[in-house]
Short mmCIF file of C-alpha atoms (C1' of nucleotides) in Angstrom, two decimals:
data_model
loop_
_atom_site.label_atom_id
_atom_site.label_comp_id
_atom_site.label_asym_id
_atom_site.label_seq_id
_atom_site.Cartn_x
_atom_site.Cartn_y
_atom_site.Cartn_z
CA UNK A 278 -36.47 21.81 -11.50
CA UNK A 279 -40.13 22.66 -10.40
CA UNK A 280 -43.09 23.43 -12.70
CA UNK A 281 -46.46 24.33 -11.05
CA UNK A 282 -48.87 23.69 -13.66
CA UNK A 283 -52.13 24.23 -11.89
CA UNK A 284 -53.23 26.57 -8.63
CA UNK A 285 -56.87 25.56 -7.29
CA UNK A 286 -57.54 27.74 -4.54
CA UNK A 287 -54.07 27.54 -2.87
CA UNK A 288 -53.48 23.78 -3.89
CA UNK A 289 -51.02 23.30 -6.57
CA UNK A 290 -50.21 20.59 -9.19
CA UNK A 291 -46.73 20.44 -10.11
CA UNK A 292 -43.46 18.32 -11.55
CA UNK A 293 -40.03 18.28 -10.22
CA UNK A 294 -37.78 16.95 -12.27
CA UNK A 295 -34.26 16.08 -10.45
CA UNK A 296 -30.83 14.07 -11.20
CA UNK A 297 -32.58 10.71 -11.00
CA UNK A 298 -35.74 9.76 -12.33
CA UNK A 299 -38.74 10.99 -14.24
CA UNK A 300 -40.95 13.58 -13.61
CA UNK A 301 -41.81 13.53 -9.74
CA UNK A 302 -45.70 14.36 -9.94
CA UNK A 303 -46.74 16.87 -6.91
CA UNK A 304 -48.59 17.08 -4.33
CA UNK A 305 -46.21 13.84 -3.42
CA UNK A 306 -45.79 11.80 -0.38
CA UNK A 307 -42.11 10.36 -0.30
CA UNK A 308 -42.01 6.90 1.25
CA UNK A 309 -39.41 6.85 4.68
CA UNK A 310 -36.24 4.80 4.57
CA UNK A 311 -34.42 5.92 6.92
CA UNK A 312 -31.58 3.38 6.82
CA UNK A 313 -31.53 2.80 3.15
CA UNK A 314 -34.48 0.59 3.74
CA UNK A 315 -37.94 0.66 4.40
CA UNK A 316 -38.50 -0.52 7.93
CA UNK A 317 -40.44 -3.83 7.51
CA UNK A 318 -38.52 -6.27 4.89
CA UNK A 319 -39.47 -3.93 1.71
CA UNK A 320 -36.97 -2.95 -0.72
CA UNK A 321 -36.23 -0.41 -3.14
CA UNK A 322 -37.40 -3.04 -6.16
CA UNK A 323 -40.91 -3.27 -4.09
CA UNK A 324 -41.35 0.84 -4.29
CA UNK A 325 -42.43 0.89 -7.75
CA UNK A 326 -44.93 -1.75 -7.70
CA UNK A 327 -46.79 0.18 -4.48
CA UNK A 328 -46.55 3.90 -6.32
CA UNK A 329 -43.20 4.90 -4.59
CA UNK A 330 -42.09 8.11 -6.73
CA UNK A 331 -39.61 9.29 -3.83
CA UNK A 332 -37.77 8.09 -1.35
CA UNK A 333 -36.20 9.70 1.69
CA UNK A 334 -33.36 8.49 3.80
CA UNK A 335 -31.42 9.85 6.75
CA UNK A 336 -28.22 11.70 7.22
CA UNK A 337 -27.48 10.97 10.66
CA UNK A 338 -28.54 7.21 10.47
CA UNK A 339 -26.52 6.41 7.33
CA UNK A 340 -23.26 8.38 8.66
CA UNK A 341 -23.52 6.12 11.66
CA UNK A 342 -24.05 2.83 9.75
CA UNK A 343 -22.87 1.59 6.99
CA UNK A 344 -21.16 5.14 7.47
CA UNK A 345 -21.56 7.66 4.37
CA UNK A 346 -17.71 7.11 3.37
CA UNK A 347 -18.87 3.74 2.66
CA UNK A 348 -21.53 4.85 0.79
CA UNK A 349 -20.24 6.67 -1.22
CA UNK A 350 -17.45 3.83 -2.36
CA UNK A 351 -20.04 1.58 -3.18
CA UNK A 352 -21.11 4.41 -5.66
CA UNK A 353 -23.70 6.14 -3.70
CA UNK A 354 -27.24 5.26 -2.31
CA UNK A 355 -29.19 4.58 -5.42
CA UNK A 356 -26.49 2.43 -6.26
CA UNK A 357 -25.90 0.99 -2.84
CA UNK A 358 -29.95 0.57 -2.51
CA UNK A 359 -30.65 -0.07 -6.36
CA UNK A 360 -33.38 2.56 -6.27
CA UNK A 361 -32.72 4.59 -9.15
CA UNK A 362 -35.48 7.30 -8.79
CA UNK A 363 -35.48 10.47 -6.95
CA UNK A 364 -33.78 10.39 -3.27
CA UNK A 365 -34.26 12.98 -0.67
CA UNK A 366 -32.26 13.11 2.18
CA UNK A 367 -33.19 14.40 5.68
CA UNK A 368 -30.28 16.14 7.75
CA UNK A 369 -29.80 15.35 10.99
CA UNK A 370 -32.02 18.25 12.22
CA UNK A 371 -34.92 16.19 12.90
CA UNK A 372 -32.54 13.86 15.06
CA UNK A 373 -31.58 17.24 17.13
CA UNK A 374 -34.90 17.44 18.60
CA UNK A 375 -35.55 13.18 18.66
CA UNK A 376 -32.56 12.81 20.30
CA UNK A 377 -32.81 15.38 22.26
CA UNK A 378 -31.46 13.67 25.58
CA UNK A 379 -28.33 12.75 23.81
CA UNK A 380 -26.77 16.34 22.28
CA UNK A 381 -26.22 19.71 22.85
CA UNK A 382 -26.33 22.55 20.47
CA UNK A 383 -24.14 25.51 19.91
CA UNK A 384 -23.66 27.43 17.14
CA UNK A 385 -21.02 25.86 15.24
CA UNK A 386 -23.18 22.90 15.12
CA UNK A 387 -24.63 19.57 17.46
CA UNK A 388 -22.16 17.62 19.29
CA UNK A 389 -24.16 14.13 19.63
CA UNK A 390 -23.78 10.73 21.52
CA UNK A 391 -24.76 8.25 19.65
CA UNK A 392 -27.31 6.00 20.14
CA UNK A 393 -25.90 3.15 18.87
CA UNK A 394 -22.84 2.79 20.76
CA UNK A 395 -22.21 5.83 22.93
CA UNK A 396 -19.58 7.49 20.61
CA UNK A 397 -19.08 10.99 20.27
CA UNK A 398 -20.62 12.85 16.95
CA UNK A 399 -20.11 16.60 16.08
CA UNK A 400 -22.42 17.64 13.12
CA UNK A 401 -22.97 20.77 12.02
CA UNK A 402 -24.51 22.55 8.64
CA UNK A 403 -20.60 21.35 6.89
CA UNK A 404 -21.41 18.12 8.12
CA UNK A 405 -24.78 17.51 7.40
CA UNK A 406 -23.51 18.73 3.39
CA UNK A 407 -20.60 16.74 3.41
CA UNK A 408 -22.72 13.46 4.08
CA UNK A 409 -25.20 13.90 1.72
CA UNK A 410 -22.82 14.94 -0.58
CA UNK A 411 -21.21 11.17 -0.26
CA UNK A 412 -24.48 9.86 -0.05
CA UNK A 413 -25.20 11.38 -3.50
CA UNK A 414 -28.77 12.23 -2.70
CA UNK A 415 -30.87 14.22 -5.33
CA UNK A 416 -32.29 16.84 -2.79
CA UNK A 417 -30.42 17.55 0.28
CA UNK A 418 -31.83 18.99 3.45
CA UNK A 419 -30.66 21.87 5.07
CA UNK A 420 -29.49 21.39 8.45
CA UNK A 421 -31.78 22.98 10.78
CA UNK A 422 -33.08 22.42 15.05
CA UNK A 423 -36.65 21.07 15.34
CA UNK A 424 -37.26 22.60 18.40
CA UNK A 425 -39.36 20.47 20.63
CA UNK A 426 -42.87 21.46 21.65
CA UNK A 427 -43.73 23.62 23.74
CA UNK A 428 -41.18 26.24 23.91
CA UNK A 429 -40.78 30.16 25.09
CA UNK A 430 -40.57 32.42 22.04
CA UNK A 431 -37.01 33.90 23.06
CA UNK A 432 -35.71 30.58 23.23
CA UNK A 433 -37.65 29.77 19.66
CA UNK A 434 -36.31 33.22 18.12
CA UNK A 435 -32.43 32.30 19.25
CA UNK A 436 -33.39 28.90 17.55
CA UNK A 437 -34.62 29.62 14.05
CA UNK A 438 -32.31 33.02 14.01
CA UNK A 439 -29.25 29.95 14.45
CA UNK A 440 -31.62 27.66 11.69
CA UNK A 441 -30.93 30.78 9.53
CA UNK A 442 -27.17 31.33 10.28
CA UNK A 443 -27.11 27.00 9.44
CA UNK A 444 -28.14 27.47 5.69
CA UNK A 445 -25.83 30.28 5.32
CA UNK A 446 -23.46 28.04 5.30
CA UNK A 447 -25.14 25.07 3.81
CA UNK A 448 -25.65 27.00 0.81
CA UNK A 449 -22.28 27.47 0.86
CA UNK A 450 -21.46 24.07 1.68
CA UNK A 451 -23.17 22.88 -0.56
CA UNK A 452 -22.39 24.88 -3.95
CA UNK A 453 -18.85 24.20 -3.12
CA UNK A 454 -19.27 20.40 -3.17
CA UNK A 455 -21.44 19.89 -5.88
CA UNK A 456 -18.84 22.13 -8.16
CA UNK A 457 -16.22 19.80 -6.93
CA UNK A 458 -15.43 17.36 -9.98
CA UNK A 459 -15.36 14.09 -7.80
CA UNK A 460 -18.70 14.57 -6.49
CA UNK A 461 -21.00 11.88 -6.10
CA UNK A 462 -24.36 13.59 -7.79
CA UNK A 463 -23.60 16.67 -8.97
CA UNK A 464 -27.08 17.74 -9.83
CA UNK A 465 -27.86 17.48 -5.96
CA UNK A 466 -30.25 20.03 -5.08
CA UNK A 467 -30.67 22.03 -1.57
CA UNK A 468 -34.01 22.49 0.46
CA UNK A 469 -34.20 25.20 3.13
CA UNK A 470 -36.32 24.31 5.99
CA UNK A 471 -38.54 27.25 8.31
CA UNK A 472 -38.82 27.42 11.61
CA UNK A 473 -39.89 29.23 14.24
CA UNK A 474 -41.95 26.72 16.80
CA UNK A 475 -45.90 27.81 17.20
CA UNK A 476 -44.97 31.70 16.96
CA UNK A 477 -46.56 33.04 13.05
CA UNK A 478 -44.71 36.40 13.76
CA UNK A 479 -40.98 34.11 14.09
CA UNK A 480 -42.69 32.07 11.27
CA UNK A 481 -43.24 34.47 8.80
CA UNK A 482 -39.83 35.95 9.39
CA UNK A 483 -37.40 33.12 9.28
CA UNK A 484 -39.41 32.57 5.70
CA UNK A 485 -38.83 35.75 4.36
CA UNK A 486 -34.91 35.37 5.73
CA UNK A 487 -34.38 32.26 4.21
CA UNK A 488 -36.12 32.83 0.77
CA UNK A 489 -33.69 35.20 0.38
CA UNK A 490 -31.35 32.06 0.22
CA UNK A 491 -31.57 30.76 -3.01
CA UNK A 492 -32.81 27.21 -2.85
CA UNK A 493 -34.11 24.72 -4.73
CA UNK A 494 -37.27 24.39 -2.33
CA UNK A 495 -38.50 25.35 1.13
CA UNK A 496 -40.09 22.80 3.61
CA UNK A 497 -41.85 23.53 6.91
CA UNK A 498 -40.42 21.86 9.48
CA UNK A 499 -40.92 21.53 13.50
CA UNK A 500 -44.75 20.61 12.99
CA UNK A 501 -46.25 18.00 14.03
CA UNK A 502 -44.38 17.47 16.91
CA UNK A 503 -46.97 17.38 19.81
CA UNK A 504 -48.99 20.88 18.87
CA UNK A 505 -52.87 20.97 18.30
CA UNK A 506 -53.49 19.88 14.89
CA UNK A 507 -55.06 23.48 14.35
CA UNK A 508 -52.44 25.08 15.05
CA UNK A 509 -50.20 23.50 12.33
CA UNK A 510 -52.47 24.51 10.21
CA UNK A 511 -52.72 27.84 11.56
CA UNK A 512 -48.53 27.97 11.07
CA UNK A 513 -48.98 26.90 7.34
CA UNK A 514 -51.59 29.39 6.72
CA UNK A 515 -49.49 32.02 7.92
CA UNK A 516 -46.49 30.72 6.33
CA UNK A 517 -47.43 29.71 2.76
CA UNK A 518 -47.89 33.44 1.50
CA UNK A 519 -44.18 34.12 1.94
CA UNK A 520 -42.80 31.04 0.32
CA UNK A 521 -41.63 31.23 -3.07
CA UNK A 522 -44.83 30.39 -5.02
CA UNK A 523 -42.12 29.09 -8.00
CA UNK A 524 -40.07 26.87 -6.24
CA UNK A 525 -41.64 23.11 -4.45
CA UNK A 526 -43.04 23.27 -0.34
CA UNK A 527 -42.19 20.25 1.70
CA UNK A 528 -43.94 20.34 5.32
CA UNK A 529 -42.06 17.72 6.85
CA UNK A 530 -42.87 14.82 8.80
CA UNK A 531 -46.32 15.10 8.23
CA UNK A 532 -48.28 13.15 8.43
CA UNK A 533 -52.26 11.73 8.73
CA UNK A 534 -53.78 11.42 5.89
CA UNK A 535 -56.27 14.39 7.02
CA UNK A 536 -53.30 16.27 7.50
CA UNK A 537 -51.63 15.78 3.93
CA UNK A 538 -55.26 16.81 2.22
CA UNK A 539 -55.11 19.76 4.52
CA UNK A 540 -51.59 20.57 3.79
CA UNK A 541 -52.21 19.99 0.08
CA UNK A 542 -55.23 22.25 0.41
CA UNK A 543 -52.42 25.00 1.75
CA UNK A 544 -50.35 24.77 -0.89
CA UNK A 545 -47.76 22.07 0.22
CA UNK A 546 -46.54 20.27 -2.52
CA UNK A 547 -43.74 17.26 -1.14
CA UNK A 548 -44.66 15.43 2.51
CA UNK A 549 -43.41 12.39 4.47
CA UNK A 550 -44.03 10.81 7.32
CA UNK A 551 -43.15 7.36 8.94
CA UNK A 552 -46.62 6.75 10.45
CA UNK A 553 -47.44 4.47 7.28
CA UNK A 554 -44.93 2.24 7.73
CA UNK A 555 -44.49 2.56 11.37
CA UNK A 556 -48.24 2.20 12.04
CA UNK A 557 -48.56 -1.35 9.19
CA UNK A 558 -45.93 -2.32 11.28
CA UNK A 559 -47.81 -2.31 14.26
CA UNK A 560 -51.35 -3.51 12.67
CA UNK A 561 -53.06 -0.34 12.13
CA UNK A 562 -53.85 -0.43 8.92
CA UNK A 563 -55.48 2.70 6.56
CA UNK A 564 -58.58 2.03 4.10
CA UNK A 565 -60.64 3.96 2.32
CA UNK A 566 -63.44 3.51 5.05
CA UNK A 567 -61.31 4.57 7.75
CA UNK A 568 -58.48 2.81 10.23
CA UNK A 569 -58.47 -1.02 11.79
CA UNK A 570 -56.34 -2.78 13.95
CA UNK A 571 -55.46 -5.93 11.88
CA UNK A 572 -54.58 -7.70 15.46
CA UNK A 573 -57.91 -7.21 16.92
CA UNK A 574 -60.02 -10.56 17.90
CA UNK A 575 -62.85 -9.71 15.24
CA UNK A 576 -60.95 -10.01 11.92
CA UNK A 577 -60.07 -13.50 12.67
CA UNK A 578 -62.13 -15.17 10.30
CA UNK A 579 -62.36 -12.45 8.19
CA UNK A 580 -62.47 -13.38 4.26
CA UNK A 581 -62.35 -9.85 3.37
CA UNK A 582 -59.15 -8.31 1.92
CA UNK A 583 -57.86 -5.13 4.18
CA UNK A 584 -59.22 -2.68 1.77
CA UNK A 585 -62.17 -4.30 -0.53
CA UNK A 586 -61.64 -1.27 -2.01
CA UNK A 587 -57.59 -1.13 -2.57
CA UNK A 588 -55.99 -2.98 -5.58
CA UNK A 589 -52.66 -3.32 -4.15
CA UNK A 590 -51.00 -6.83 -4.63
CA UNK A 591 -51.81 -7.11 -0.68
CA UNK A 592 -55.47 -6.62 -1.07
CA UNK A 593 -55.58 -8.15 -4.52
CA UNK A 594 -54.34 -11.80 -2.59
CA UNK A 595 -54.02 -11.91 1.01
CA UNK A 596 -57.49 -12.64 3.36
CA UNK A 597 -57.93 -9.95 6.79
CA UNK A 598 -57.80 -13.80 8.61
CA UNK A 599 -54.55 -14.61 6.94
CA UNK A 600 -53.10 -10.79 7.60
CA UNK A 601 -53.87 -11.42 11.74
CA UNK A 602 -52.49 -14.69 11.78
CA UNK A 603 -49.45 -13.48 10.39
CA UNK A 604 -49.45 -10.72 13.31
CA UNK A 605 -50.15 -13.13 15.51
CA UNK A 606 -47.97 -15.53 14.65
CA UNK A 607 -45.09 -12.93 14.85
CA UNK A 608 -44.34 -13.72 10.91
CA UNK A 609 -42.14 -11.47 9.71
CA UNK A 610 -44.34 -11.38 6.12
CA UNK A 611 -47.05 -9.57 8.59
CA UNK A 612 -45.01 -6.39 8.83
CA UNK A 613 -43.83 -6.46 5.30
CA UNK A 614 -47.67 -7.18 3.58
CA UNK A 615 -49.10 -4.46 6.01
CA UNK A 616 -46.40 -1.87 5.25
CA UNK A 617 -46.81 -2.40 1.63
CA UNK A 618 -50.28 -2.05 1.61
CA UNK A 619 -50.46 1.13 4.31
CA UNK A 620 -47.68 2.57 1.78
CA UNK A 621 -49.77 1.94 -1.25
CA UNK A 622 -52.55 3.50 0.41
CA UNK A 623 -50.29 6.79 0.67
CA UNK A 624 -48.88 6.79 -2.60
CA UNK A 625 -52.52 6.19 -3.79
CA UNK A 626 -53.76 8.75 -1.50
CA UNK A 627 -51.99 11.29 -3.24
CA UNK A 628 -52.70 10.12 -6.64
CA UNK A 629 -56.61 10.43 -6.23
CA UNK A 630 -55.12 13.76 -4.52
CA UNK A 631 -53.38 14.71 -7.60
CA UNK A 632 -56.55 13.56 -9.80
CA UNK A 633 -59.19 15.67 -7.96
CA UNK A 634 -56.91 18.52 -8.39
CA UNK A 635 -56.76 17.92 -12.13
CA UNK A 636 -60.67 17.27 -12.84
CA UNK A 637 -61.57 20.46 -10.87
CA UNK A 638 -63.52 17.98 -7.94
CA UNK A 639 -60.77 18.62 -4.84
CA UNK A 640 -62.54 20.59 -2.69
CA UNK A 641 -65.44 17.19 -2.81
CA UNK A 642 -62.65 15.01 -2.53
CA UNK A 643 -61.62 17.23 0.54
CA UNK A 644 -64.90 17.26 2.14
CA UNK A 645 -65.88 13.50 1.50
CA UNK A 646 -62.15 12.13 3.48
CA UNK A 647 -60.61 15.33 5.53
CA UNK A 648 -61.01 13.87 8.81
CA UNK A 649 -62.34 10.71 8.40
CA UNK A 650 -59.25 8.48 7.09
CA UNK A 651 -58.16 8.18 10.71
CA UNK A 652 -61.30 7.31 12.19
CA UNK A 653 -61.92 3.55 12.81
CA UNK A 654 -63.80 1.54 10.34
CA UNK A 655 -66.94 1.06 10.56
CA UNK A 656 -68.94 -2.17 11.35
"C1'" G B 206 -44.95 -54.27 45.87
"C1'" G B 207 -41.43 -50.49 48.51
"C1'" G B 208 -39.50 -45.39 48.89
"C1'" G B 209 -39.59 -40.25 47.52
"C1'" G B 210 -41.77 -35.83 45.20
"C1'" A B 211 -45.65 -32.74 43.16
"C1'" A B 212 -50.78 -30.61 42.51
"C1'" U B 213 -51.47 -22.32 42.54
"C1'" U B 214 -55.64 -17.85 38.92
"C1'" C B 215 -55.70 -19.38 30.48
"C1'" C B 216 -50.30 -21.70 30.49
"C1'" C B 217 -45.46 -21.85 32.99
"C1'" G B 218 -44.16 -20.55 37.73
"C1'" A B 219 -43.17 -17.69 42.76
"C1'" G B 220 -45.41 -17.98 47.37
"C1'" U B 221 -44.52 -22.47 53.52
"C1'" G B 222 -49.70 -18.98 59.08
"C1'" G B 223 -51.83 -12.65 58.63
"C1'" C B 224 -48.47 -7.15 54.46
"C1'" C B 225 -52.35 -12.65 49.05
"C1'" A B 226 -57.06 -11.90 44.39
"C1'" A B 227 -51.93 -14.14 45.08
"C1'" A B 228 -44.62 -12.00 42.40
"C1'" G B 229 -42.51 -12.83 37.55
"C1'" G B 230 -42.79 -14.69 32.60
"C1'" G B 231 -45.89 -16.27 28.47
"C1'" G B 232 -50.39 -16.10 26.05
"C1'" A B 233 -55.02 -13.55 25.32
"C1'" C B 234 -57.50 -8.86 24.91
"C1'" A B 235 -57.12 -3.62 23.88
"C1'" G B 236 -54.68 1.21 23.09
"C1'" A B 237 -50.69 4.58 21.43
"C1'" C B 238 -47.61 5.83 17.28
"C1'" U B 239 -46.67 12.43 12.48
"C1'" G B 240 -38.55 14.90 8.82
"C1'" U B 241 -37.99 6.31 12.62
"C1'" A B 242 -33.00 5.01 19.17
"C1'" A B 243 -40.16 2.18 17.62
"C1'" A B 244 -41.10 -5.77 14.43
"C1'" U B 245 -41.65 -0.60 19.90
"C1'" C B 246 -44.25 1.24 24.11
"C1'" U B 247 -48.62 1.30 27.38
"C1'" G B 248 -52.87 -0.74 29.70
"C1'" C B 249 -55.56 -5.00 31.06
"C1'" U B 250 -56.32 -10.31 32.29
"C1'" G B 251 -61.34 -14.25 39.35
"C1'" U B 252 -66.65 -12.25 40.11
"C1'" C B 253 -69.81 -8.30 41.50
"C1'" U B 254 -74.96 -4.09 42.94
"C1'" A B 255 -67.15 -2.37 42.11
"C1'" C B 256 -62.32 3.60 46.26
"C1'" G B 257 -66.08 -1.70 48.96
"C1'" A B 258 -67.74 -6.78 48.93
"C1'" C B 259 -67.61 -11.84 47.56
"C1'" U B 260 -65.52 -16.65 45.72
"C1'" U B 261 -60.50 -18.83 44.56
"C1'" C B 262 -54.60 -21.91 45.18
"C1'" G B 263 -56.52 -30.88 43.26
"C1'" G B 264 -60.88 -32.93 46.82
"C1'" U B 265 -62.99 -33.62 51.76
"C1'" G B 266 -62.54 -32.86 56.79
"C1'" G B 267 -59.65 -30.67 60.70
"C1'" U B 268 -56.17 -27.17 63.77
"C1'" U B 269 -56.21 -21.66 64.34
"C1'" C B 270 -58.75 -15.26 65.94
"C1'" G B 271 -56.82 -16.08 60.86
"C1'" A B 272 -54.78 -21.28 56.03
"C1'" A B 273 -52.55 -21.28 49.10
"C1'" U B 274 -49.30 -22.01 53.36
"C1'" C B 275 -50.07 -26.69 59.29
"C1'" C B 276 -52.61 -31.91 60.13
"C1'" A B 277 -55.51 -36.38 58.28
"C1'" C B 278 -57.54 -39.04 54.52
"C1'" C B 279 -58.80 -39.27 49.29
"C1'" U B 280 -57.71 -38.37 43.89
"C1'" U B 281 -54.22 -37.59 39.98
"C1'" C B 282 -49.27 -37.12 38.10
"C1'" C B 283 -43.75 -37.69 38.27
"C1'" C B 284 -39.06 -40.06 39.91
"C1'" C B 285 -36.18 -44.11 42.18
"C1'" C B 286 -35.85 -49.32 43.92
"C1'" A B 287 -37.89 -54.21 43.03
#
RNA sequence: GGGGGAAUUCCCGAGUGGCCAAAGGGGACAGACUGUAAAUCUGCUGUCUACGACUUCGGUGGUUCGAAUCCACCUUCCCCCA
């Protein structure tokens, strides 16, 4: 269930409401576990205490290992993860285009190799429903191709025309499981996903197509994916009049934290992206007064917390000095401290997000960070 | 006391006459990262008035058109025998 309960300019304020959990407050950033885990030694137990009111793992990862048959005996992936708030699952389709040297597409679906062994895979829009139907996710994805960028517009139009064909039968999929009486979350709900590359005219009518479709949401997918940041925005701009205004947006994969105001600012309501947790992971850290690379030479007798001005249990305790040396002393405590803060900083992100939107002062919230999060800190 | 071996750029370690400012690791320094094949990948690491020049391979002195590479002595370290 969606509510919007405010519209300022085109940004929206909303609740979704889903099998597990409370009420998801929107605009929301879900935090990435791919494999049932976020990347970096932090659990499902540590969400909560960084803001985590989503999480999102993936299809193709989790039929590959533990393998979603598995999954589903151990009683499904809240279970299996002890996370019991709301769980989105990705498809596969994002692996279509990330793993692009490794499948081929026809219509009837992707026939993949994996990466982890070489083995053949064949998934297609059954597939994709059938997994996350044993992975008991709240929100399942449709399966869809991100088409890598750039690409011709013929072979973009075959390509989203296919995306539509997909949900066709995901819907279908998908009602059919969830009605069976075994089924591991029968309250899981089904997100169609546009495409249509860089072209607004393929854009506008792959939306139209698939809001016909009766979903539970619509995300944006195939941004972000090596275009001019304009031009995303350009895509969402042309998209966002066409999707239903009722039911929640999702531009996936996305992204900066520029890019998340600026999507919110467009009316998108759900986002994720691993650079968080892939970035903490690597020492670049987020602030409030712009980026830093944790491992850098200066911040090695630095008494200063990462973020003098984030309360997270990182910043509250640990020293910038004490954060490098863990880097640098290839502790695995580094990547976990600097993910949980860089997560925080999302999850917080979108709260002062959500709190600008409800005092009326956005558009000054907008101004004051939009393009500025990203930029190194200053001196 | 006798015999043998070794000293290379921050570290380890290749290199035994020109293709050597010197392989390869490591470390250091810096950068990238957008629905996670990423605790990964990339660059850089003698000096400079920098598509060229200069100074380096324990020290000094030789041989040679040319030496990190050959010779002599010196210094330091390691191993074996007493």
């Amino acid at each position: 269930m969606f509510k919007v309960i405010s519209v300022t300019g085109h940004a929206r304020r909303g609740e979704f409401t889903c099998a597990h959990g409370g009420t998801v407050h929107t605009p929301v950033f879900m935090n990435v576990g791919t494999q049932a885990a976020i990347k970096g030694g932090v659990s499902a137990h540590d969400l909560k205490a960084i803001g985590c009111q989503i999480e999102l793992s993936n299809t193709y990862h989790l039929h590959l290992r533990p393998g979603d048959e598995v999954v589903r005996t151990m009683g499904g992936l809240h279970k299996f993860m002890d996370w019991d708030g709301p769980i989105l699952t990705d498809s596969g389709g994002f692996q279509v285009f990330s793993l692009a040297a490794l499948r081929k597409i026809k219509e009837e679906g992707v026939s993949f190799s994996s990466h982890l062994d070489g083995h053949h895979i064949f998934m297609g829009p059954e597939e994709s429903m059938q997994i996350q139907s044993n992975l008991g996710s709240d929100v399942a994805m449709a399966f869809d191709e991100c088409v890598e960028n750039p690409t011709t517009h013929d072979y973009a139009k075959q390509s989203c025309e296919r995306t539509y064909r997909w949900l066709e039968r995901c819907k279908q999929e998908h009602d059919r499981l969830n009605a069976l009486p075994d089924t591991v979350n029968p309250g899981q709900l089904l997100f169609g996903i546009n495409q249509g590359a860089t072209f607004p005219d393929l854009r506008i009518w792959h939306m139209q197509e698939i809001a016909k479709i009766d979903c539970d949401g619509y995300a944006i997918g195939g941004l972000a994916v090596g275009e001019e940041t304009q031009v995303m925005y350009d895509i969402i701009d042309a998209v966002e009049p066409y999707m239903p205004a009722d039911k929640p947006r999702y531009l996936m994969g996305v992204g900066t934290p520029s890019n998340i105001i600026e999507g919110v600012a467009r009316g998108v309501d759900f986002f994720d992206c691993v650079m968080p947790a892939r970035n903490a992971r690597h020492g670049k850290l987020f602030t409030w007064h712009g980026t830093l690379n944790i491992k850098n030479e200066r911040y090695q007798t630095d008494p200063l917390p990462l973020d003098p001005d984030c309360d997270c249990p990182v910043c509250r305790s640990f020293s910038r000095a004490y954060l490098r040396h863990l880097f640098k002393a290839d502790e695995v405590l580094a990547l976990r401290l600097s993910v949980l803060h860089n997560l925080y900083f999302y999850n917080q992100l979108m709260e002062r997000i959500r709190e600008t939107l409800d005092a009326g002062t956005f558009e000054t919230f907008r101004a004051r960070y939009s393009g500025k999060l990203e930029e190194r800190i200053a001196d």
